[in-house]
Short mmCIF file of C-alpha atoms and ligand atoms in Angstrom, two decimals:
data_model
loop_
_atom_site.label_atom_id
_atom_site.label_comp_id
_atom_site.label_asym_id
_atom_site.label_seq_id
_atom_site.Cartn_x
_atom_site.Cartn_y
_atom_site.Cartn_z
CA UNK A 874 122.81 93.93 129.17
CA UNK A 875 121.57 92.51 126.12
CA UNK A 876 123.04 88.91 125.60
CA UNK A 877 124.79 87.74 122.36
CA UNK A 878 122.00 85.58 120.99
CA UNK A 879 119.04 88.30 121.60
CA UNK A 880 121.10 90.90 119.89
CA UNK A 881 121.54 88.77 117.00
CA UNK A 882 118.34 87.97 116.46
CA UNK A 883 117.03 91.67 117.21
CA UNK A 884 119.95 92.29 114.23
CA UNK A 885 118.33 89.66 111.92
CA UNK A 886 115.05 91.02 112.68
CA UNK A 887 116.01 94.24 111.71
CA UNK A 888 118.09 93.65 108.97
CA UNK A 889 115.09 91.29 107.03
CA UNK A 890 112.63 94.13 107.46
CA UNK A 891 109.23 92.34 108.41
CA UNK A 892 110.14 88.57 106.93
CA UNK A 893 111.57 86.99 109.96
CA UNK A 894 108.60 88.78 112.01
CA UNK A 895 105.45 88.04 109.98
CA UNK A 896 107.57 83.66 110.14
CA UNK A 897 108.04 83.92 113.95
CA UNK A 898 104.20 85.26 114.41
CA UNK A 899 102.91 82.22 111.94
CA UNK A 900 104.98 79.57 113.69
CA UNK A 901 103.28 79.90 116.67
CA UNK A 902 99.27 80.43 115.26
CA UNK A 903 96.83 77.36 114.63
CA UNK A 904 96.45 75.78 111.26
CA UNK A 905 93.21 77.62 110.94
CA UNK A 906 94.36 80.65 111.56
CA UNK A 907 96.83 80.56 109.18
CA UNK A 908 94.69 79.35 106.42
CA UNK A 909 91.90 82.31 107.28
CA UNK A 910 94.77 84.70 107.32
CA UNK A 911 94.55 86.06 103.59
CA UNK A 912 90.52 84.98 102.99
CA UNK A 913 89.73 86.87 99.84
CA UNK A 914 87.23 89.29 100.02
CA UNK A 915 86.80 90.52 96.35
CA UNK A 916 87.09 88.92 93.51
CA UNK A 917 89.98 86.76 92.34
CA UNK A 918 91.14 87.29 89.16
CA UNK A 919 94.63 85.23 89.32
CA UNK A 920 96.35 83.07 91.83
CA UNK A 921 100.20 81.77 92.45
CA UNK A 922 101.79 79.67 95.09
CA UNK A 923 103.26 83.21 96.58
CA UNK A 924 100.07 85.80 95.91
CA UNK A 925 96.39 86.35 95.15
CA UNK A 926 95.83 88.99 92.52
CA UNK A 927 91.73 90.38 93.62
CA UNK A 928 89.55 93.18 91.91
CA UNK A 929 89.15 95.98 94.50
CA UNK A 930 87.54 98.60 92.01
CA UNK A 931 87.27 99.57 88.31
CA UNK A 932 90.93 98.97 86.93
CA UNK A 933 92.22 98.39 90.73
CA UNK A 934 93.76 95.70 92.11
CA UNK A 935 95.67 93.99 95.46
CA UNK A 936 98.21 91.66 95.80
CA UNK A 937 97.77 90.10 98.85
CA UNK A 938 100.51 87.75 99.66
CA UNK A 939 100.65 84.45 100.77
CA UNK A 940 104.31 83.41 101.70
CA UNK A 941 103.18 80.90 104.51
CA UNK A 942 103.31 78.20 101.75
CA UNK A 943 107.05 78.82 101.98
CA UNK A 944 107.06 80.70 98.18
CA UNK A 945 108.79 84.17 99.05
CA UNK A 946 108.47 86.06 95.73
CA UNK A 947 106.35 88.29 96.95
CA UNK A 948 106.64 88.33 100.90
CA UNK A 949 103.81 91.97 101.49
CA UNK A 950 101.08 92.96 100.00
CA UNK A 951 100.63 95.39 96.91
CA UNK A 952 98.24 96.58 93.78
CA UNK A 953 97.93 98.23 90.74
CA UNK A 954 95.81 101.22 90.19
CA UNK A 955 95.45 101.75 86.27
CA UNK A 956 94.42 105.13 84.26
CA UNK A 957 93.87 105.97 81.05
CA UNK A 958 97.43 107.82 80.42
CA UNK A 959 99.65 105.59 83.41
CA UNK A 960 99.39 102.76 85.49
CA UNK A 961 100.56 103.09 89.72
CA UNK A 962 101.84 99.71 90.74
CA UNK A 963 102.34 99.52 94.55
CA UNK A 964 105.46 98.12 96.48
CA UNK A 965 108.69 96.68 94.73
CA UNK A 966 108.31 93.15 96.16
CA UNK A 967 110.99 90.84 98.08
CA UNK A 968 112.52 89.14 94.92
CA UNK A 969 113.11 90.71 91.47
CA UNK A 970 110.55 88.02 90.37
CA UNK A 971 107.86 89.57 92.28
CA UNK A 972 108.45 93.11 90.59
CA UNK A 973 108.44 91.33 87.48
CA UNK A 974 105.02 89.07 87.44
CA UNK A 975 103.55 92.31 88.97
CA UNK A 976 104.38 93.95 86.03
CA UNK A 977 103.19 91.32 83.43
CA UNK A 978 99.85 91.41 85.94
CA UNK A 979 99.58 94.85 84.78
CA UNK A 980 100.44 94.63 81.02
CA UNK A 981 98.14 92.22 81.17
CA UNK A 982 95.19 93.24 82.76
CA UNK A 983 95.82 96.79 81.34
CA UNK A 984 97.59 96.78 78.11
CA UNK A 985 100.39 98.85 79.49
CA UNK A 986 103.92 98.34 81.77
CA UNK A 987 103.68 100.39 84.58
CA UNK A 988 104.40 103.96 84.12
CA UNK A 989 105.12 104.56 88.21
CA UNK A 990 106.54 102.87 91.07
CA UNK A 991 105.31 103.41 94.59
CA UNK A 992 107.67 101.92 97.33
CA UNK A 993 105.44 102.28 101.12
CA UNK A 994 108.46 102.07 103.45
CA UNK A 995 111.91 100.77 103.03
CA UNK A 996 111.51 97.07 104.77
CA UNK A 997 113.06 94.29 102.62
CA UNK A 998 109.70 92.66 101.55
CA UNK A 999 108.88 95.83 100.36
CA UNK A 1000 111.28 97.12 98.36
CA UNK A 1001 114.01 94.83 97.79
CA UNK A 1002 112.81 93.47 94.27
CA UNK A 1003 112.12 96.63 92.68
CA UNK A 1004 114.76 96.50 90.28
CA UNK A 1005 112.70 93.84 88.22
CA UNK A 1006 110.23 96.25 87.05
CA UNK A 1007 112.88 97.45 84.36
CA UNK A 1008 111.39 94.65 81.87
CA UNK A 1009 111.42 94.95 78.34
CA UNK A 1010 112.97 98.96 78.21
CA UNK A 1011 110.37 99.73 80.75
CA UNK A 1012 111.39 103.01 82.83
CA UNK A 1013 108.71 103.23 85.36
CA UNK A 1014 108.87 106.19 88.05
CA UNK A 1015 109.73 105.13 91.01
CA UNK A 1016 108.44 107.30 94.04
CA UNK A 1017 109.88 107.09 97.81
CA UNK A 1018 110.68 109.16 100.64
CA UNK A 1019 113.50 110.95 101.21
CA UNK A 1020 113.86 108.24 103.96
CA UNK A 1021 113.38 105.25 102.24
CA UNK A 1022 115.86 106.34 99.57
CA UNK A 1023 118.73 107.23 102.24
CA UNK A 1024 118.20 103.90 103.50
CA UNK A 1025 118.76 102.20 100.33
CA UNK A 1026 121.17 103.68 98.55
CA UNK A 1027 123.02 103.12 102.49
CA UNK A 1028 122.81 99.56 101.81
CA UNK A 1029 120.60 99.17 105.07
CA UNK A 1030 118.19 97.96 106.02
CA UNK A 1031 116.22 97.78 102.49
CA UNK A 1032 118.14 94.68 100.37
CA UNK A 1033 119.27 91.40 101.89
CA UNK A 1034 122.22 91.07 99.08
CA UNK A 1035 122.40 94.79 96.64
CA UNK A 1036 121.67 93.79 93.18
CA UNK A 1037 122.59 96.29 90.31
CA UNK A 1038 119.47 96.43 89.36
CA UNK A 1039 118.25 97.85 92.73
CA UNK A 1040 120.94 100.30 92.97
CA UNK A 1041 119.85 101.34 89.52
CA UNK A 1042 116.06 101.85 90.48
CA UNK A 1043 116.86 104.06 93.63
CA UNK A 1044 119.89 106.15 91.82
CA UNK A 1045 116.94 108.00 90.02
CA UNK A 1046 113.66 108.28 91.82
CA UNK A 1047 110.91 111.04 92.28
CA UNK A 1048 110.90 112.08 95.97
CA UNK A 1049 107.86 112.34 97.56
CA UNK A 1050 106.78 115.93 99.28
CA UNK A 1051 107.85 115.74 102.76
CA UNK A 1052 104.94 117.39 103.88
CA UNK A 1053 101.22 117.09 102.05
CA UNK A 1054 100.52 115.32 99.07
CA UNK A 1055 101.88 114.02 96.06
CA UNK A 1056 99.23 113.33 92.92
CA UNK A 1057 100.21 111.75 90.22
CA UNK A 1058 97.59 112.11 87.15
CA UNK A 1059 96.63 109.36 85.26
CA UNK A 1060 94.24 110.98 83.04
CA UNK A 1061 90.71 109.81 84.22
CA UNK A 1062 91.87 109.05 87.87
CA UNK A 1063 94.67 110.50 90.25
CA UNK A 1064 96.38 108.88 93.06
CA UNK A 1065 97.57 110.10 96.07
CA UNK A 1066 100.88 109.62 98.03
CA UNK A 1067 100.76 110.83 101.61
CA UNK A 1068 103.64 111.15 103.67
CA UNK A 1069 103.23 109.89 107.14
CA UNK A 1070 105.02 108.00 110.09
CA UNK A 1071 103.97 105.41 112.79
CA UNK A 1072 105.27 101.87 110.97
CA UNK A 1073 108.74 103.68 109.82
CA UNK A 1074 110.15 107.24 109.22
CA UNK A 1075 109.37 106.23 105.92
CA UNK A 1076 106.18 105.57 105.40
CA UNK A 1077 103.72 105.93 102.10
CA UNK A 1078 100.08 105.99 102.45
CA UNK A 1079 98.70 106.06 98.77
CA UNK A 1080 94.54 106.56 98.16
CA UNK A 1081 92.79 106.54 95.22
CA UNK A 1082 89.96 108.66 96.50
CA UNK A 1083 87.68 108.67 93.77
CA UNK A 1084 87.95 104.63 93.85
CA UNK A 1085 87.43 105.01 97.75
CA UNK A 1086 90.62 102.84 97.91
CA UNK A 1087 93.81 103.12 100.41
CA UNK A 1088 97.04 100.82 100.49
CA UNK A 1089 98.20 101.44 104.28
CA UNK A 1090 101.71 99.32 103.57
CA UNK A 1091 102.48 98.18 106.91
CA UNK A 1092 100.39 100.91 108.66
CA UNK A 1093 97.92 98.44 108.99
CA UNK A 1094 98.19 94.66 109.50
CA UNK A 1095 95.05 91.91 109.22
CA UNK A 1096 94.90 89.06 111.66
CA UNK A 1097 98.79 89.43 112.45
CA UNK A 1098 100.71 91.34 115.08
CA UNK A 1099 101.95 94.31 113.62
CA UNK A 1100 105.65 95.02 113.68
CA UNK A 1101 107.37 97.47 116.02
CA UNK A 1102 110.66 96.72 115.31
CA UNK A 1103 111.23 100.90 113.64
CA UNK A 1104 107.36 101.70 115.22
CA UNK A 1105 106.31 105.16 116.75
CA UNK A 1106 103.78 103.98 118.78
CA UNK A 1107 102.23 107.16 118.86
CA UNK A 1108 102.24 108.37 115.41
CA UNK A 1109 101.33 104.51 114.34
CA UNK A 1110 97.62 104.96 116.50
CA UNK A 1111 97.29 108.45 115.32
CA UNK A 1112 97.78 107.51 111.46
CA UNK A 1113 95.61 104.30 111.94
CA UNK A 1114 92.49 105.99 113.24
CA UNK A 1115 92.94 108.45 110.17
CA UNK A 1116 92.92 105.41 108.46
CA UNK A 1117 90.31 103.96 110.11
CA UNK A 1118 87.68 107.16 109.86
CA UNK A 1119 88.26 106.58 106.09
CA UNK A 1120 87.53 103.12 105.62
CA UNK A 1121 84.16 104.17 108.18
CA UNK A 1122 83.27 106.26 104.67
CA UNK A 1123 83.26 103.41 103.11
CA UNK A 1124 86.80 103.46 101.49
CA UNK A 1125 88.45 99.26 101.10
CA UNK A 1126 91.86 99.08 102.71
CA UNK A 1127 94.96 96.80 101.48
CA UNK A 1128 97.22 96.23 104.69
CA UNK A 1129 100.63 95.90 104.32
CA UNK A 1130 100.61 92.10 105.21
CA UNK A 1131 96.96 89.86 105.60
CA UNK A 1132 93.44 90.03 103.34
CA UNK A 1133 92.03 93.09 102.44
CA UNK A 1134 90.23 94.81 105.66
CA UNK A 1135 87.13 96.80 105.55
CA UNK A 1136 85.52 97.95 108.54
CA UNK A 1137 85.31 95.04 110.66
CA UNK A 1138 88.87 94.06 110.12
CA UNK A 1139 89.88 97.70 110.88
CA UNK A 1140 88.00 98.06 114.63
CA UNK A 1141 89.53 94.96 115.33
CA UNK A 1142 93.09 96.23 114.53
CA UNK A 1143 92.35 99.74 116.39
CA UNK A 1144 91.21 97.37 119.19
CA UNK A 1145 94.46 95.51 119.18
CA UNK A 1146 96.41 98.93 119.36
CA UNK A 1147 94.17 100.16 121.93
CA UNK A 1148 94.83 97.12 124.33
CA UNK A 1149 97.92 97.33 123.56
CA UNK A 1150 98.82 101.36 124.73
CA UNK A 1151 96.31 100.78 127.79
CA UNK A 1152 98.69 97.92 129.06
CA UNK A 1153 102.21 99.54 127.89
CA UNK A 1154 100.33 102.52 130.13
CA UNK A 1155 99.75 100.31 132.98
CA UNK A 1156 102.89 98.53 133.13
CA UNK A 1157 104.69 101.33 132.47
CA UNK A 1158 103.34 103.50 135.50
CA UNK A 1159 103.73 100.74 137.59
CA UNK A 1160 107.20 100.43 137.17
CA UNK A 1161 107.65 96.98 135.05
CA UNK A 1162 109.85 96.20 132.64
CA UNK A 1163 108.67 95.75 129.17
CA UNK A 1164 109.15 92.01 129.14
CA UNK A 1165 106.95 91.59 131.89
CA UNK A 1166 104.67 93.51 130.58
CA UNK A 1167 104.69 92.00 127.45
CA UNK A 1168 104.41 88.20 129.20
CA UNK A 1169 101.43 88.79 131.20
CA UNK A 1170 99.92 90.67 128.19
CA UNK A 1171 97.53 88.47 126.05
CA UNK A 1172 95.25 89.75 123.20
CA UNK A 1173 91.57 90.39 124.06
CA UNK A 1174 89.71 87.18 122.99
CA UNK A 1175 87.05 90.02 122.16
CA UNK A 1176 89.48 91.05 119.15
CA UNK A 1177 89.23 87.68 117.12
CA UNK A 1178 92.17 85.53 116.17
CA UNK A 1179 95.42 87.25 115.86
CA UNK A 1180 98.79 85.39 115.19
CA UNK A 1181 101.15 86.78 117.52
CA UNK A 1182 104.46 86.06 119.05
CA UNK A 1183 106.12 86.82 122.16
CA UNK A 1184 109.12 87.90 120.64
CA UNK A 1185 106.37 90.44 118.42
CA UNK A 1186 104.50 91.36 121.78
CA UNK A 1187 108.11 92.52 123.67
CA UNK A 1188 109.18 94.22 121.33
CA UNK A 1189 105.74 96.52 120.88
CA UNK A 1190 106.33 97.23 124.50
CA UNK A 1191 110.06 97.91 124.05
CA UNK A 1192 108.85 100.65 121.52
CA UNK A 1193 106.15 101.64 124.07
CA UNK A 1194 108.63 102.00 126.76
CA UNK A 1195 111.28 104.70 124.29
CA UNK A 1196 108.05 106.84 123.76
CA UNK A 1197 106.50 106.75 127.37
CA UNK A 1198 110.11 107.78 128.67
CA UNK A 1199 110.73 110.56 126.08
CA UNK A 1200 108.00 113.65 127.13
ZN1 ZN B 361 107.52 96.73 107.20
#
């Protein structure tokens, strides 16, 4: 039986999306690691105490958080992809204010508000600030799943506290095909939303493939234990070596949390999923539990520094564990 205290905090972990997880998986990690966490590796063309803003192509950038330093406007990472008839921003932020500077980022850098919103997944970092794109009259499209919309408009998981403005944004959004893609044409470019699953039943992949540019949300994570807490283990490795054949051609990835990963960054994080299903496997055969598993599991030294908790590591193998029993 589950006590009290571990089913509260599997609650809060839940209920804050991946903002608890990506604090509990820094608290533990050297000062070094930390600071290396969100190296840039492109150009930086704007910095704030919560997020970097970096050049990733022509008229493309990522936001690559940094809410270590304790600033939480923006908690996960994002972009903006801009055309000559529309401009993509990418997640909807943890706070309003997040939404909002991303948007001024754009009008900025581009001339334009943005003309569509792309939410990955419905996790609180992700999409509870979404509302503040509605600056100035601005209207932009917002685009989710099916899934990612239920979850919202439910209340739950997606927004600590609802604000109006939230409930606003999701009462009139563009859903995304369930199955294949959804372009959206910005004149001289077009991006690509592509449904898949592995982080959440949510999940948005968006490419722009002409840019050789993909923003994995939390598909993929950089130098941090992903989180499992809604994770199909099995659909999460089959999506990320998609993911990772593409970035082989070349193509620059944005993660959902950590710096921007090309190919090194990417073996590493197949590595770390790899190690991961081999001793799930193992432990699973041999008729452990998942927390023992999980305690004598330790990540390959081969793999490079990774911040990760126990709490992060159990609860992988928890996920394992639902799969490995279900045929
Ligand atoms: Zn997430």
């Amino acid at each position: 039986m589950t006590s009290p205290s571990a089913s509260r905090r599997e609650f809060l972990l839940t209920a804050t999306g991946c903002v608890a997880h990506v604090l509990l998986n820094a608290a533990c990690a050297p000062r070094h690691t930390r600071a290396r966490w969100t190296m840039p590796l492109n150009p930086t063309v704007t910095t704030m105490p919560f997020a970097r803003l970096d050049a990733v192509a022509t008229n493309a950038w990522a936001v690559v958080s940094t809410p270590l330093g304790g600033d939480r406007t923006t908690f996960a990472n994002g972009g903006i992809i801009a055309g000559r008839t529309g401009v993509v921003v990418i997640e909807g932020f943890y706070r309003e204010a997040g939404a909002q500077w991303l948007a001024q980022q754009a009008r900025a850098l581009t001339g334009r508000w943005p003309t569509h919103v792309v939410v990955s997944h419905y996790h609180v970092d992700h999409a509870s600030g979404v509302g503040g794109y509605a600056l100035d009259g601005a209207r932009p499209q917002l685009h989710v799943t099916e899934e990612t919309r239920a979850a919202a408009l439910g209340g739950t998981p997606v927004a600590p506290a609802r604000s109006e403005a939230l409930s606003r944004a999701f009462a009139d959004v563009v859903l995304t095909r369930t199955t294949g893609e959804t372009r959206l044409d910005l004149g001289d470019r077009t991006v690509t939303l592509e449904p898949v699953r592995g982080h959440t039943a949510s999940d948005l992949v968006v490419h722009e493939h002409d840019a050789a540019l993909t923003y994995s949300g939390d598909l993929v994570w950089n130098g941090m234990f992903p989180n499992y807490v809604d994770a199909r283990p099995r659909a999460l490795h089959a999506n990320v070596n998609r993911l990772v054949a593409l970035v082989s051609k070349r193509h620059l990835l944005v993660p959902g949390h950590g710096a921007v990963a090309d190919l090194a960054a990417m073996t590493r994080y197949r590595g770390l999923l790899d190690s991961l299903e081999q001793a799930a496997r193992t432990g699973f055969a041999a008729g452990r539990s998942p927390q023992e598993t999980a305690a004598a599991y330790v990540v390959p030294l081969s793999l490079g520094d990774w911040m990760a908790s126990k709490t992060s590591i159990e609860r992988a193998m928890g996920a394992w564990w639902r799969e490995l029993g279900t045929p």
